[in-house]
Short mmCIF file of C-alpha atoms in Angstrom, two decimals:
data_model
loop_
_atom_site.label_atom_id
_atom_site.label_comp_id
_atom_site.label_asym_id
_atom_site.label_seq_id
_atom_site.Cartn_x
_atom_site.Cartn_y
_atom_site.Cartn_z
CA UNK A 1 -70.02 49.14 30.65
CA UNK A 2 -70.03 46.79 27.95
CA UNK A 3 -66.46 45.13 26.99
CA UNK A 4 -65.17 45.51 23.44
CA UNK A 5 -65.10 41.75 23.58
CA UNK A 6 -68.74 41.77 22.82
CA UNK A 7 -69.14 44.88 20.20
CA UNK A 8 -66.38 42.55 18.10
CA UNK A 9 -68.90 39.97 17.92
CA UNK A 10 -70.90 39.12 14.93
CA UNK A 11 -74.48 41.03 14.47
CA UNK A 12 -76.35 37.49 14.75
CA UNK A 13 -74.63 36.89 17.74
CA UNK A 14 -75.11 40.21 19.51
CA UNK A 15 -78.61 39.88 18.73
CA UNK A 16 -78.82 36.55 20.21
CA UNK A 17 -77.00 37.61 23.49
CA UNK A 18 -79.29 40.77 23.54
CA UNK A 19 -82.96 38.76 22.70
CA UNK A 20 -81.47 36.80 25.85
CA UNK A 21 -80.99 39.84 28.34
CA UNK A 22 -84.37 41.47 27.44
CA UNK A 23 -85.73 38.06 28.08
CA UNK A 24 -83.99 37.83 31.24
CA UNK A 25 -84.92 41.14 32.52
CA UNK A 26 -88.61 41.83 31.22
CA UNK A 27 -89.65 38.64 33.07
CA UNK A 28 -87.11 38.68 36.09
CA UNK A 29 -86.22 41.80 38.73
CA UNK A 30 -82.56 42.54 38.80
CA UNK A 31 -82.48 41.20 41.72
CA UNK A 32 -83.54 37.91 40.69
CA UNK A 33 -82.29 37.63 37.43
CA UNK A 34 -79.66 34.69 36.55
CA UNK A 35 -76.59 34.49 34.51
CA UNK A 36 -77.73 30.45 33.60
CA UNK A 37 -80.95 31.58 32.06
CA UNK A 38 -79.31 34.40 29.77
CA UNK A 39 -76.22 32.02 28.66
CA UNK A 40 -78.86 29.27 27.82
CA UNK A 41 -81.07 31.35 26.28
CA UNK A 42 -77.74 32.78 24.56
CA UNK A 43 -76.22 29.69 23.15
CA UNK A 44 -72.98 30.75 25.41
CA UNK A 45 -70.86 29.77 27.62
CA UNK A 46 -70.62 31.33 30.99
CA UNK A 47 -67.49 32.49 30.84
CA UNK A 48 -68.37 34.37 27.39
CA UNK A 49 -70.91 36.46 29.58
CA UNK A 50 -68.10 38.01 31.91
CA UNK A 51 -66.20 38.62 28.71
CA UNK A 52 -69.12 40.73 27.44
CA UNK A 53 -70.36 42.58 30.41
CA UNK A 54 -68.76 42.70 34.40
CA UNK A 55 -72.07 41.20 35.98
CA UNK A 56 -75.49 41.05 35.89
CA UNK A 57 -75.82 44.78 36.46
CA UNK A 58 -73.78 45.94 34.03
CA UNK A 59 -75.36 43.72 31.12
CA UNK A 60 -78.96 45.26 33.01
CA UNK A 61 -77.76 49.00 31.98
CA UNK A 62 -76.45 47.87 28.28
CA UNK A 63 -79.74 46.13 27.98
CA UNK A 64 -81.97 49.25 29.16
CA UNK A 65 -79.84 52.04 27.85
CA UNK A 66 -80.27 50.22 24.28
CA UNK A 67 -84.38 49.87 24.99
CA UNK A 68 -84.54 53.60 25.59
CA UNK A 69 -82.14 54.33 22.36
CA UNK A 70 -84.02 52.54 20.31
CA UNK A 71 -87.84 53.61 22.00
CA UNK A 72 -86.46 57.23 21.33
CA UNK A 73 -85.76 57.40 17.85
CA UNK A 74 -88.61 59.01 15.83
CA UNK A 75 -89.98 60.68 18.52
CA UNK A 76 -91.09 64.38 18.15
CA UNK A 77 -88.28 66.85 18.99
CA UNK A 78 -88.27 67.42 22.78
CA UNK A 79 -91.91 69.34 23.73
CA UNK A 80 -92.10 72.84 26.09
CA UNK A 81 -94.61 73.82 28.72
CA UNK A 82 -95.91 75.83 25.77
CA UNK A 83 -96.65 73.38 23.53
CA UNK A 84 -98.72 70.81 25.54
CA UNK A 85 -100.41 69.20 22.80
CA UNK A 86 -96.45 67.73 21.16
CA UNK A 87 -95.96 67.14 24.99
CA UNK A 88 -98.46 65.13 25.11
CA UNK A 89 -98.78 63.42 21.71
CA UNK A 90 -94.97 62.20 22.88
CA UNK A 91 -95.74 60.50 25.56
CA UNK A 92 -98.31 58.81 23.51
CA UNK A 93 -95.86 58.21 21.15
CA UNK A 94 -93.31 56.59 23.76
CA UNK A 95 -95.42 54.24 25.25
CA UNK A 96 -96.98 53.35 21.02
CA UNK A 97 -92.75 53.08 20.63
CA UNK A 98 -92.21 50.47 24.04
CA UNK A 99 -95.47 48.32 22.54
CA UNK A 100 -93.51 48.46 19.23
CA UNK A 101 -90.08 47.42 19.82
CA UNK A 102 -91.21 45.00 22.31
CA UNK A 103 -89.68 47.04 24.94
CA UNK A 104 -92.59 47.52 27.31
CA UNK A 105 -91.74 45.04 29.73
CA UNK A 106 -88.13 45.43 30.39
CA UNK A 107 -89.57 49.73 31.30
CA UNK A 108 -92.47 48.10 33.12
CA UNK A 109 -89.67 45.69 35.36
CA UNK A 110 -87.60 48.63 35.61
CA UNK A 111 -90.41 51.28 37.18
CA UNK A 112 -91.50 48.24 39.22
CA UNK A 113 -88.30 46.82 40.91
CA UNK A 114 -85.13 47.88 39.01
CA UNK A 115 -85.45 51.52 39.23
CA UNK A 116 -85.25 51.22 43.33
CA UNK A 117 -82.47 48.71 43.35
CA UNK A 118 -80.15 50.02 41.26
CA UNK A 119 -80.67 53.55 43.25
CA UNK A 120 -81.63 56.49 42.51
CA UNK A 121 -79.26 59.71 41.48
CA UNK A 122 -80.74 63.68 41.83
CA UNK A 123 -81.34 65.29 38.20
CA UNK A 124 -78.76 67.85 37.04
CA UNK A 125 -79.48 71.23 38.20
CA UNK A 126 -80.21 73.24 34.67
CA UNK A 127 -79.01 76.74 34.09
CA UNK A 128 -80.74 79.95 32.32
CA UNK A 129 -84.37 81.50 32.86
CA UNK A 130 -86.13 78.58 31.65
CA UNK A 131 -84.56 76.11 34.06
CA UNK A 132 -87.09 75.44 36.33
CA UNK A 133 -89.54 75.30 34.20
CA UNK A 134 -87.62 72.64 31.70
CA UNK A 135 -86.89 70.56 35.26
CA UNK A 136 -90.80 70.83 35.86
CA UNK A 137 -91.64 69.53 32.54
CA UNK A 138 -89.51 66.45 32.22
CA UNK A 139 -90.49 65.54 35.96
CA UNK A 140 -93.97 65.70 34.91
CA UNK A 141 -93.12 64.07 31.97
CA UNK A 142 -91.28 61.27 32.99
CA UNK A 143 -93.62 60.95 35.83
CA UNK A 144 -96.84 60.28 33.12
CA UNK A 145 -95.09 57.70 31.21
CA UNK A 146 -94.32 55.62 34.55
CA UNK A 147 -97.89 55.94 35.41
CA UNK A 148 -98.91 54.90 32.44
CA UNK A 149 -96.76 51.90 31.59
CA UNK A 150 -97.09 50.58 35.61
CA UNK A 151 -101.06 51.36 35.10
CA UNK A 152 -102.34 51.13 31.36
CA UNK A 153 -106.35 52.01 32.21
CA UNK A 154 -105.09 55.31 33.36
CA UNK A 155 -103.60 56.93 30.44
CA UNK A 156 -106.34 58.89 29.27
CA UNK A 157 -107.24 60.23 32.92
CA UNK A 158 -103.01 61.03 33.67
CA UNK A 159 -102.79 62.62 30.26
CA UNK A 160 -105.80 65.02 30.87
CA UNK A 161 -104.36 66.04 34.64
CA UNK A 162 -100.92 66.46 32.47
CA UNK A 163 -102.47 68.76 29.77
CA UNK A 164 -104.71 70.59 32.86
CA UNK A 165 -101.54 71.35 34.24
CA UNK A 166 -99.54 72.52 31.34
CA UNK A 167 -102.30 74.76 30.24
CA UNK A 168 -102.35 76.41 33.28
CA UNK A 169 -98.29 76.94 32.75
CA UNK A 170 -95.82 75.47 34.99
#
């Protein structure tokens, strides 16, 4: 988790140690990625970095976690099996938002390498009579965007299977 150390800094300087990290990590795997190249980039001294974040990892998550914050925001409210065309107009919308923000590298390293090195966790069980069906629909939602980010020439094709599907209900 990010220190306080860093969230006391001044705006221009976050935003200087953050234009570092998504450089860092849309053009480097996690597992590759180098505290020299981010305090360069940064203007900052090594030491500074360990202030801000506990390693490389940890700045990786502040980094992403802010992409997906920011990629969010605007997007229509959360779709339903039963309304496949805001389902699908979101997804659109998410991958217009990673162009946008300049974000669609750091998600495209992520799918590719980070996602599988940082480990993967099971998604929270849900409760109530819609459950499965809301687990169903953010797989196959989530599942869309990474094919379409990791293989742009597909999106038309993987949104029509996604609408086929939802039509025919969950």
């Amino acid at each position: 988790m990010v220190h306080a150390t860093f969230t006391r800094l001044p705006a221009a300087k976050q935003a200087r140690v953050q234009a570092a990290l998504l450089a860092e990590f849309s053009h480097h795997p996690l597992q590759t990625a180098q505290v020299a190249r981010i305090v360069d980039q940064a203007g900052i001294a090594r030491g500074a970095f360990y202030k801000y974040f506990d390693d490389l990892t940890d700045a990786y998550q502040f980094v992403f976690q802010a992409a997906l914050t920011t990629i969010h925001q605007g997007l229509p409210a959360q779709p339903s099996a039963t309304n496949t065309a805001a389902f699908v107009a979101s997804i659109q919308a998410f991958v217009a938002q990673t162009d946008a923000t300049g974000y669609r590298a750091l998600i495209t390293m992520h799918y590719r390498y980070n996602e599988g090195f940082l480990g993967a966790t099971p998604s929270a069980l849900g409760t109530g009579p819609d459950a499965a069906t809301r687990w169903a629909v953010t797989t196959l939602y989530h599942q869309t965007v990474r094919d379409i980010l990791l293989d742009p020439s597909t999106a038309t094709a993987r949104l029509a299977q996604l609408q086929a599907v939802l039509t025919k209900g969950v």
